[in-house]
Amino acid sequence: MTETVERFIRQLVAPEHLLQEEPMAKHTTFRVGGAADILIRIQSEDQLIKLVAYLGQLHQPYLVIGNGSNLLVSDRGYHGVVLQIGDGMNTVTVDGERMCVQAGALLSSVASQAAQHALSGLEFAAGIPGSMGGAIVMNAGAYEGEMSQIVESVTVLNEQGERMVLDRDTMEFGYRTSIIRNRPFIVVETVLRLHKGDEQEIRARMEDFNAKRRAKQPLEYASAGSTFKRPEGYYAGKLIMDAGLRGYRIGGAQVSEKHCGFIINVGNASAQDIYELIAEVQEKVKQRFHVELEPEVIRIGDFL
Ligand SMILES: Cc1cc2nc3c(=O)[nH]c(=O)nc-3n(C[C@H](O)[C@H](O)[C@H](O)COP(=O)(O)OP(=O)(O)OC[C@H]3O[C@@H](n4cnc5c(N)ncnc54)[C@H](O)[C@@H]3O)c2cc1C
């Protein structure tokens, strides 16, 4: 990174929100990953627009992250600028049955605010540990619900830092994907359309889903949730278990014994351990059942 770029960034970002050589292990739920050259905790949409326009103009690589709950960052880190959209951009406003949510708001908090206003439709997301931006990108879902069902529109920035409003039909939502997986857009705000319900019933549904998660998922370990997408006609976890891989380990990465669809960090995994375990699981499942498992987890950087 040139001195000019660094100087520009320093003019725009307060020192406490500008982290240099920052270990990505601190910002991902897998708790692995080497250092980012620079990590900026974004404080406002205006700041983000200026940064994106400038970095774009210079073809300076950058990576946008939310809560890091679906990321596997290489042990070699990320050479460029990480723009973290979190609690500096987490405003939520409610207008009738609509909620306008900034990208950095956590789903658990948005779901709880929806319940407070007796708004139903977001219960499925209460236990997903992502930000609204990450959930839109991934079309996050659980228990028959997914973001595409409740999104009215999404405001994004393009590469020039210009705002564009995309309605649901232009979002190209699919199973754990959206247009933003293929285009360099940054989610800044989302309008959700929910419906009136009963606060107690909404809270009960959220609690029920969260209890199911606690019973079935290895939440006591670092992970990125389900490692693989569900292959059509199968369940990834069952295929992995039937391939004899329950508890299988490479270094500190393990196929969870509680839920074989999760690869967990049992304490001291490297990103490389997790990467290799993903590849090994894919290979064994393919050999045994001729099914291709596609990772849901997004891999960033170079692996060996
Ligand atoms: C214990 C556990 C349980 C989970 N359960 C579920 C589940 O039930 N259902 C489910 O779908 N997922 C689940 N996940 C995975 C994860 O929480 C979701 O995919 C979540 O939506 C990711 O959000 P995030 O903010 O953490 O995104 P990140 O992991 O930070 O980023 C994910 C992707 O989105 C991009 N991105 C993030 N924010 C923005 C933005 N504002 N603009 C543009 N791009 C952006 C990143 O570049 C990256 O490509 C689980 C994860 C864990 C750890």
Short mmCIF file of C-alpha atoms and ligand atoms in Angstrom, two decimals:
data_model
loop_
_atom_site.label_atom_id
_atom_site.label_comp_id
_atom_site.label_asym_id
_atom_site.label_seq_id
_atom_site.Cartn_x
_atom_site.Cartn_y
_atom_site.Cartn_z
CA MET A 1 0.00 0.00 0.00
CA THR A 2 1.43 3.38 -0.97
CA GLU A 3 1.93 6.24 1.46
CA THR A 4 -0.65 8.32 -0.42
CA VAL A 5 -3.32 5.65 0.15
CA GLU A 6 -2.40 5.40 3.83
CA ARG A 7 -2.52 9.19 4.20
CA PHE A 8 -5.97 9.35 2.60
CA ILE A 9 -7.26 6.60 4.90
CA ARG A 10 -5.85 8.35 7.98
CA GLN A 11 -7.63 11.56 7.07
CA LEU A 12 -10.96 9.75 6.92
CA VAL A 13 -10.70 7.22 9.73
CA ALA A 14 -10.15 7.88 13.43
CA PRO A 15 -7.07 6.02 14.78
CA GLU A 16 -9.13 3.78 17.08
CA HIS A 17 -11.04 2.43 14.06
CA LEU A 18 -7.96 1.84 11.90
CA LEU A 19 -6.15 -1.38 12.75
CA GLN A 20 -2.89 -2.29 11.05
CA GLU A 21 -1.56 -5.83 10.66
CA GLU A 22 -4.77 -6.93 12.32
CA PRO A 23 -5.19 -10.71 12.85
CA MET A 24 -8.35 -11.84 11.07
CA ALA A 25 -8.66 -14.60 13.68
CA LYS A 26 -10.08 -11.84 15.92
CA HIS A 27 -12.82 -11.05 13.40
CA THR A 28 -14.03 -14.47 12.26
CA THR A 29 -16.11 -17.01 14.16
CA PHE A 30 -13.71 -19.79 13.08
CA ARG A 31 -11.08 -17.86 15.11
CA VAL A 32 -8.41 -18.44 12.46
CA GLY A 33 -6.78 -16.29 9.80
CA GLY A 34 -3.62 -14.23 9.41
CA ALA A 35 -3.29 -10.47 9.41
CA ALA A 36 -5.01 -7.95 7.17
CA ASP A 37 -2.73 -5.11 6.08
CA ILE A 38 -5.37 -2.69 7.33
CA LEU A 39 -8.78 -3.27 8.89
CA ILE A 40 -11.16 -0.34 9.09
CA ARG A 41 -14.18 -0.40 11.37
CA ILE A 42 -16.59 1.64 9.27
CA GLN A 43 -18.35 4.39 11.19
CA SER A 44 -20.84 5.77 8.68
CA GLU A 45 -22.21 5.28 5.20
CA ASP A 46 -20.65 8.56 4.14
CA GLN A 47 -17.21 7.35 5.23
CA LEU A 48 -17.74 4.05 3.38
CA ILE A 49 -18.73 5.86 0.17
CA LYS A 50 -15.57 7.98 0.23
CA LEU A 51 -13.32 4.99 0.94
CA VAL A 52 -14.86 2.80 -1.75
CA ALA A 53 -14.74 5.53 -4.39
CA TYR A 54 -11.08 6.23 -3.59
CA LEU A 55 -9.91 2.61 -3.34
CA GLY A 56 -11.86 1.74 -6.49
CA GLN A 57 -10.24 4.54 -8.45
CA LEU A 58 -6.78 3.25 -7.49
CA HIS A 59 -7.68 -0.40 -8.10
CA GLN A 60 -6.62 -1.03 -4.51
CA PRO A 61 -8.02 -4.41 -3.38
CA TYR A 62 -10.48 -4.39 -0.51
CA LEU A 63 -12.68 -6.92 1.22
CA VAL A 64 -15.99 -6.13 2.89
CA ILE A 65 -16.90 -8.19 5.91
CA GLY A 66 -19.75 -8.20 8.40
CA ASN A 67 -19.53 -10.39 11.48
CA GLY A 68 -17.09 -12.87 9.88
CA SER A 69 -19.38 -15.83 10.59
CA ASN A 70 -19.12 -17.40 7.16
CA LEU A 71 -15.46 -16.77 6.37
CA LEU A 72 -12.30 -18.87 6.27
CA VAL A 73 -9.36 -16.46 5.93
CA SER A 74 -5.99 -17.97 5.04
CA ASP A 75 -3.16 -18.10 7.60
CA ARG A 76 -1.30 -15.74 5.26
CA GLY A 77 -3.93 -13.11 5.87
CA TYR A 78 -5.38 -10.57 3.48
CA HIS A 79 -3.15 -8.17 1.55
CA GLY A 80 -5.30 -5.13 1.20
CA VAL A 81 -7.91 -3.19 3.12
CA VAL A 82 -10.68 -4.93 5.06
CA LEU A 83 -13.80 -2.81 5.46
CA GLN A 84 -15.72 -4.14 8.45
CA ILE A 85 -19.36 -3.10 8.55
CA GLY A 86 -20.56 -3.54 12.11
CA ASP A 87 -21.79 -1.48 15.00
CA GLY A 88 -20.81 1.85 13.41
CA MET A 89 -23.59 1.24 10.90
CA ASN A 90 -26.32 -0.62 12.77
CA THR A 91 -29.33 1.70 12.89
CA VAL A 92 -32.77 0.10 12.69
CA THR A 93 -35.96 2.10 12.12
CA VAL A 94 -39.49 0.74 12.12
CA ASP A 95 -42.34 2.17 10.07
CA GLY A 96 -45.55 0.13 10.28
CA GLU A 97 -44.72 -3.33 8.94
CA ARG A 98 -41.44 -2.20 7.38
CA MET A 99 -38.03 -2.19 9.01
CA CYS A 100 -35.16 -0.24 7.54
CA VAL A 101 -31.91 -1.88 8.69
CA GLN A 102 -28.33 -0.76 8.16
CA ALA A 103 -25.93 -3.48 7.02
CA GLY A 104 -23.96 -3.69 10.26
CA ALA A 105 -26.91 -4.57 12.51
CA LEU A 106 -26.72 -8.11 13.90
CA LEU A 107 -29.57 -10.42 12.94
CA SER A 108 -30.16 -11.39 16.58
CA SER A 109 -30.69 -7.74 17.49
CA VAL A 110 -32.90 -7.00 14.46
CA ALA A 111 -35.03 -10.08 15.22
CA SER A 112 -35.41 -8.96 18.81
CA GLN A 113 -36.42 -5.43 17.74
CA ALA A 114 -38.95 -6.92 15.31
CA ALA A 115 -40.45 -8.91 18.19
CA GLN A 116 -40.62 -5.74 20.34
CA HIS A 117 -42.78 -4.19 17.63
CA ALA A 118 -44.86 -7.38 17.32
CA LEU A 119 -43.54 -7.90 13.78
CA SER A 120 -43.32 -11.48 12.54
CA GLY A 121 -41.23 -12.98 9.70
CA LEU A 122 -37.69 -12.72 11.05
CA GLU A 123 -37.91 -15.37 13.77
CA PHE A 124 -35.86 -17.85 11.70
CA ALA A 125 -32.87 -15.49 11.80
CA ALA A 126 -32.68 -14.90 15.55
CA GLY A 127 -29.92 -17.48 16.04
CA ILE A 128 -27.86 -16.78 12.90
CA PRO A 129 -24.72 -14.95 14.09
CA GLY A 130 -24.35 -12.68 11.05
CA SER A 131 -24.90 -9.05 10.17
CA MET A 132 -27.76 -7.90 7.96
CA GLY A 133 -25.28 -7.23 5.11
CA GLY A 134 -23.77 -10.72 5.28
CA ALA A 135 -27.25 -12.26 5.54
CA ILE A 136 -28.37 -10.49 2.36
CA VAL A 137 -25.25 -11.55 0.44
CA MET A 138 -25.69 -15.17 1.53
CA ASN A 139 -29.51 -15.18 1.48
CA ALA A 140 -29.16 -16.64 4.97
CA GLY A 141 -31.90 -18.98 6.08
CA ALA A 142 -33.05 -21.59 8.56
CA TYR A 143 -36.20 -23.45 9.60
CA GLU A 144 -38.00 -22.84 6.27
CA GLY A 145 -37.28 -19.11 6.34
CA GLU A 146 -34.76 -17.13 4.34
CA MET A 147 -33.96 -13.48 3.75
CA SER A 148 -35.44 -13.45 0.23
CA GLN A 149 -38.94 -13.97 1.72
CA ILE A 150 -38.87 -10.75 3.70
CA VAL A 151 -36.69 -8.37 1.68
CA GLU A 152 -38.44 -5.53 -0.10
CA SER A 153 -35.35 -3.69 -1.33
CA VAL A 154 -31.61 -3.48 -0.77
CA THR A 155 -29.51 -0.34 -1.08
CA VAL A 156 -26.00 -1.06 -2.32
CA LEU A 157 -22.90 0.90 -3.31
CA ASN A 158 -21.34 0.12 -6.65
CA GLU A 159 -17.59 0.26 -7.38
CA GLN A 160 -17.71 4.01 -7.81
CA GLY A 161 -19.31 4.39 -4.39
CA GLU A 162 -22.68 5.30 -5.92
CA ARG A 163 -25.92 4.30 -4.18
CA MET A 164 -28.32 2.02 -6.03
CA VAL A 165 -31.61 0.61 -4.78
CA LEU A 166 -32.29 -2.97 -5.90
CA ASP A 167 -35.75 -4.44 -5.44
CA ARG A 168 -36.17 -8.04 -4.41
CA ASP A 169 -36.60 -9.29 -7.99
CA THR A 170 -33.25 -7.89 -9.09
CA MET A 171 -31.40 -9.44 -6.13
CA GLU A 172 -31.13 -12.87 -7.86
CA PHE A 173 -31.65 -14.63 -4.55
CA GLY A 174 -31.02 -18.37 -4.63
CA TYR A 175 -29.99 -21.02 -2.16
CA ARG A 176 -27.31 -19.27 -0.05
CA THR A 177 -26.57 -16.78 -2.79
CA SER A 178 -27.58 -13.43 -4.26
CA ILE A 179 -26.43 -11.07 -7.00
CA ILE A 180 -23.83 -9.70 -4.59
CA ARG A 181 -21.84 -12.96 -4.69
CA ASN A 182 -21.10 -12.16 -8.34
CA ARG A 183 -21.04 -8.37 -8.46
CA PRO A 184 -18.86 -5.88 -6.58
CA PHE A 185 -21.76 -4.36 -4.63
CA ILE A 186 -21.70 -3.42 -0.98
CA VAL A 187 -24.91 -3.69 1.03
CA VAL A 188 -25.56 -0.58 3.09
CA GLU A 189 -29.24 -0.80 3.97
CA THR A 190 -32.16 -3.19 3.62
CA VAL A 191 -35.91 -2.64 3.82
CA LEU A 192 -37.67 -5.68 5.25
CA ARG A 193 -41.41 -6.22 4.89
CA LEU A 194 -42.76 -8.13 7.92
CA HIS A 195 -46.31 -8.67 9.19
CA LYS A 196 -48.12 -7.99 12.42
CA GLY A 197 -48.15 -10.83 14.93
CA ASP A 198 -48.29 -11.46 18.64
CA GLU A 199 -45.13 -10.51 20.53
CA GLN A 200 -45.29 -13.46 22.93
CA GLU A 201 -45.81 -15.95 20.09
CA ILE A 202 -42.97 -14.40 18.08
CA ARG A 203 -40.62 -14.62 21.07
CA ALA A 204 -41.71 -18.22 21.74
CA ARG A 205 -40.90 -19.20 18.12
CA MET A 206 -37.48 -17.56 18.37
CA GLU A 207 -36.74 -19.36 21.63
CA ASP A 208 -37.91 -22.67 20.14
CA PHE A 209 -35.55 -22.28 17.13
CA ASN A 210 -32.66 -21.29 19.38
CA ALA A 211 -33.29 -24.30 21.67
CA LYS A 212 -33.17 -26.56 18.56
CA ARG A 213 -29.83 -24.98 17.61
CA ARG A 214 -28.38 -25.51 21.08
CA ALA A 215 -29.51 -29.17 21.03
CA LYS A 216 -28.20 -29.99 17.54
CA GLN A 217 -25.26 -27.69 16.80
CA PRO A 218 -21.78 -27.60 18.39
CA LEU A 219 -22.19 -23.97 19.50
CA GLU A 220 -19.55 -24.43 22.20
CA TYR A 221 -16.85 -24.53 19.49
CA ALA A 222 -15.63 -21.95 16.98
CA SER A 223 -17.06 -22.65 13.52
CA ALA A 224 -18.72 -20.95 10.57
CA GLY A 225 -21.97 -22.91 10.90
CA SER A 226 -22.75 -25.47 8.19
CA THR A 227 -19.54 -25.90 6.23
CA PHE A 228 -21.23 -27.18 3.08
CA LYS A 229 -24.35 -26.33 1.15
CA ARG A 230 -27.10 -28.92 1.18
CA PRO A 231 -26.68 -31.03 -1.98
CA GLU A 232 -29.94 -31.59 -3.79
CA GLY A 233 -31.70 -34.67 -2.47
CA TYR A 234 -29.27 -35.21 0.44
CA TYR A 235 -28.14 -33.78 3.75
CA ALA A 236 -24.44 -32.90 3.90
CA GLY A 237 -24.16 -33.94 7.57
CA LYS A 238 -25.62 -37.41 6.93
CA LEU A 239 -23.38 -38.05 3.90
CA ILE A 240 -20.33 -37.06 5.95
CA MET A 241 -21.38 -39.28 8.86
CA ASP A 242 -22.13 -42.22 6.53
CA ALA A 243 -18.69 -41.77 4.97
CA GLY A 244 -17.27 -42.57 8.41
CA LEU A 245 -15.95 -39.07 9.05
CA ARG A 246 -17.66 -38.26 12.35
CA GLY A 247 -14.98 -36.80 14.63
CA TYR A 248 -12.33 -36.99 11.86
CA ARG A 249 -9.50 -34.55 12.52
CA ILE A 250 -6.73 -32.69 10.74
CA GLY A 251 -4.63 -30.75 13.24
CA GLY A 252 -7.04 -28.64 15.27
CA ALA A 253 -9.90 -28.92 12.77
CA GLN A 254 -12.52 -31.58 13.36
CA VAL A 255 -15.76 -32.87 11.85
CA SER A 256 -18.10 -32.20 14.75
CA GLU A 257 -19.30 -35.30 16.55
CA LYS A 258 -22.52 -33.51 17.45
CA HIS A 259 -23.36 -32.39 13.89
CA CYS A 260 -21.21 -33.74 11.04
CA GLY A 261 -22.20 -30.83 8.79
CA PHE A 262 -20.08 -28.53 10.97
CA ILE A 263 -16.29 -28.36 10.86
CA ILE A 264 -15.13 -26.97 14.18
CA ASN A 265 -11.96 -25.48 15.56
CA VAL A 266 -11.23 -27.60 18.61
CA GLY A 267 -8.77 -25.10 20.01
CA ASN A 268 -5.68 -24.47 17.97
CA ALA A 269 -6.65 -25.07 14.35
CA SER A 270 -4.94 -23.20 11.55
CA ALA A 271 -6.92 -22.01 8.55
CA GLN A 272 -4.88 -24.54 6.55
CA ASP A 273 -6.12 -27.41 8.81
CA ILE A 274 -9.71 -26.38 8.13
CA TYR A 275 -9.07 -25.94 4.41
CA GLU A 276 -7.52 -29.40 4.15
CA LEU A 277 -10.30 -31.00 6.16
CA ILE A 278 -12.89 -29.45 3.84
CA ALA A 279 -11.03 -30.89 0.82
CA GLU A 280 -10.69 -34.32 2.43
CA VAL A 281 -14.38 -34.46 3.35
CA GLN A 282 -15.32 -33.48 -0.22
CA GLU A 283 -13.07 -36.19 -1.65
CA LYS A 284 -14.27 -38.98 0.66
CA VAL A 285 -17.95 -38.14 0.13
CA LYS A 286 -17.42 -38.02 -3.63
CA GLN A 287 -15.62 -41.38 -3.66
CA ARG A 288 -18.25 -43.06 -1.54
CA PHE A 289 -21.51 -41.50 -2.77
CA HIS A 290 -20.59 -39.68 -6.01
CA VAL A 291 -21.98 -36.45 -4.55
CA GLU A 292 -20.11 -33.14 -4.86
CA LEU A 293 -20.21 -31.15 -1.64
CA GLU A 294 -19.94 -27.43 -2.29
CA PRO A 295 -18.57 -25.33 0.57
CA GLU A 296 -20.95 -22.70 1.93
CA VAL A 297 -18.07 -21.11 3.81
CA ILE A 298 -16.28 -18.41 1.80
CA ARG A 299 -12.52 -18.88 1.53
CA ILE A 300 -10.34 -15.79 1.37
CA GLY A 301 -6.66 -15.65 0.41
CA ASP A 302 -4.10 -18.27 -0.54
CA PHE A 303 -4.01 -21.82 0.78
CA LEU A 304 -1.33 -24.37 0.04
C1 LIG B 1 -22.87 -21.09 14.77
C2 LIG B 1 -23.28 -20.64 13.40
C3 LIG B 1 -24.55 -20.91 12.93
C4 LIG B 1 -24.94 -20.49 11.65
N1 LIG B 1 -26.20 -20.77 11.23
C5 LIG B 1 -26.60 -20.35 10.00
C6 LIG B 1 -27.93 -20.62 9.53
O1 LIG B 1 -28.76 -21.20 10.21
N2 LIG B 1 -28.25 -20.20 8.30
C7 LIG B 1 -27.38 -19.53 7.48
O2 LIG B 1 -27.74 -19.16 6.37
N3 LIG B 1 -26.12 -19.26 7.91
C8 LIG B 1 -25.71 -19.65 9.12
N4 LIG B 1 -24.43 -19.38 9.56
C9 LIG B 1 -23.48 -18.72 8.64
C10 LIG B 1 -23.44 -17.17 8.75
O3 LIG B 1 -23.83 -16.74 10.03
C11 LIG B 1 -24.33 -16.51 7.69
O4 LIG B 1 -23.91 -16.84 6.38
C12 LIG B 1 -24.35 -14.99 7.84
O5 LIG B 1 -25.35 -14.47 7.01
C13 LIG B 1 -23.02 -14.33 7.49
O6 LIG B 1 -23.08 -12.96 7.89
P1 LIG B 1 -21.77 -12.18 8.32
O7 LIG B 1 -22.15 -10.78 8.60
O8 LIG B 1 -21.06 -12.90 9.39
O9 LIG B 1 -20.97 -12.21 6.94
P2 LIG B 1 -19.39 -12.46 6.74
O10 LIG B 1 -19.06 -13.85 7.14
O11 LIG B 1 -18.64 -11.34 7.33
O12 LIG B 1 -19.33 -12.35 5.14
C14 LIG B 1 -19.99 -13.30 4.33
C15 LIG B 1 -19.90 -12.82 2.87
O13 LIG B 1 -20.65 -11.63 2.72
C16 LIG B 1 -19.82 -10.55 2.29
N5 LIG B 1 -20.33 -9.37 2.99
C17 LIG B 1 -20.55 -9.22 4.33
N6 LIG B 1 -21.13 -8.04 4.57
C18 LIG B 1 -21.28 -7.42 3.39
C19 LIG B 1 -21.82 -6.17 2.96
N7 LIG B 1 -22.36 -5.31 3.82
N8 LIG B 1 -21.83 -5.88 1.63
C20 LIG B 1 -21.28 -6.74 0.72
N9 LIG B 1 -20.75 -7.92 1.06
C21 LIG B 1 -20.75 -8.26 2.36
C22 LIG B 1 -18.40 -10.95 2.63
O14 LIG B 1 -17.45 -10.37 1.74
C23 LIG B 1 -18.49 -12.46 2.42
O15 LIG B 1 -18.39 -12.75 1.03
C24 LIG B 1 -24.03 -19.78 10.84
C25 LIG B 1 -22.74 -19.48 11.32
C26 LIG B 1 -22.37 -19.91 12.59
C27 LIG B 1 -21.00 -19.57 13.11
#
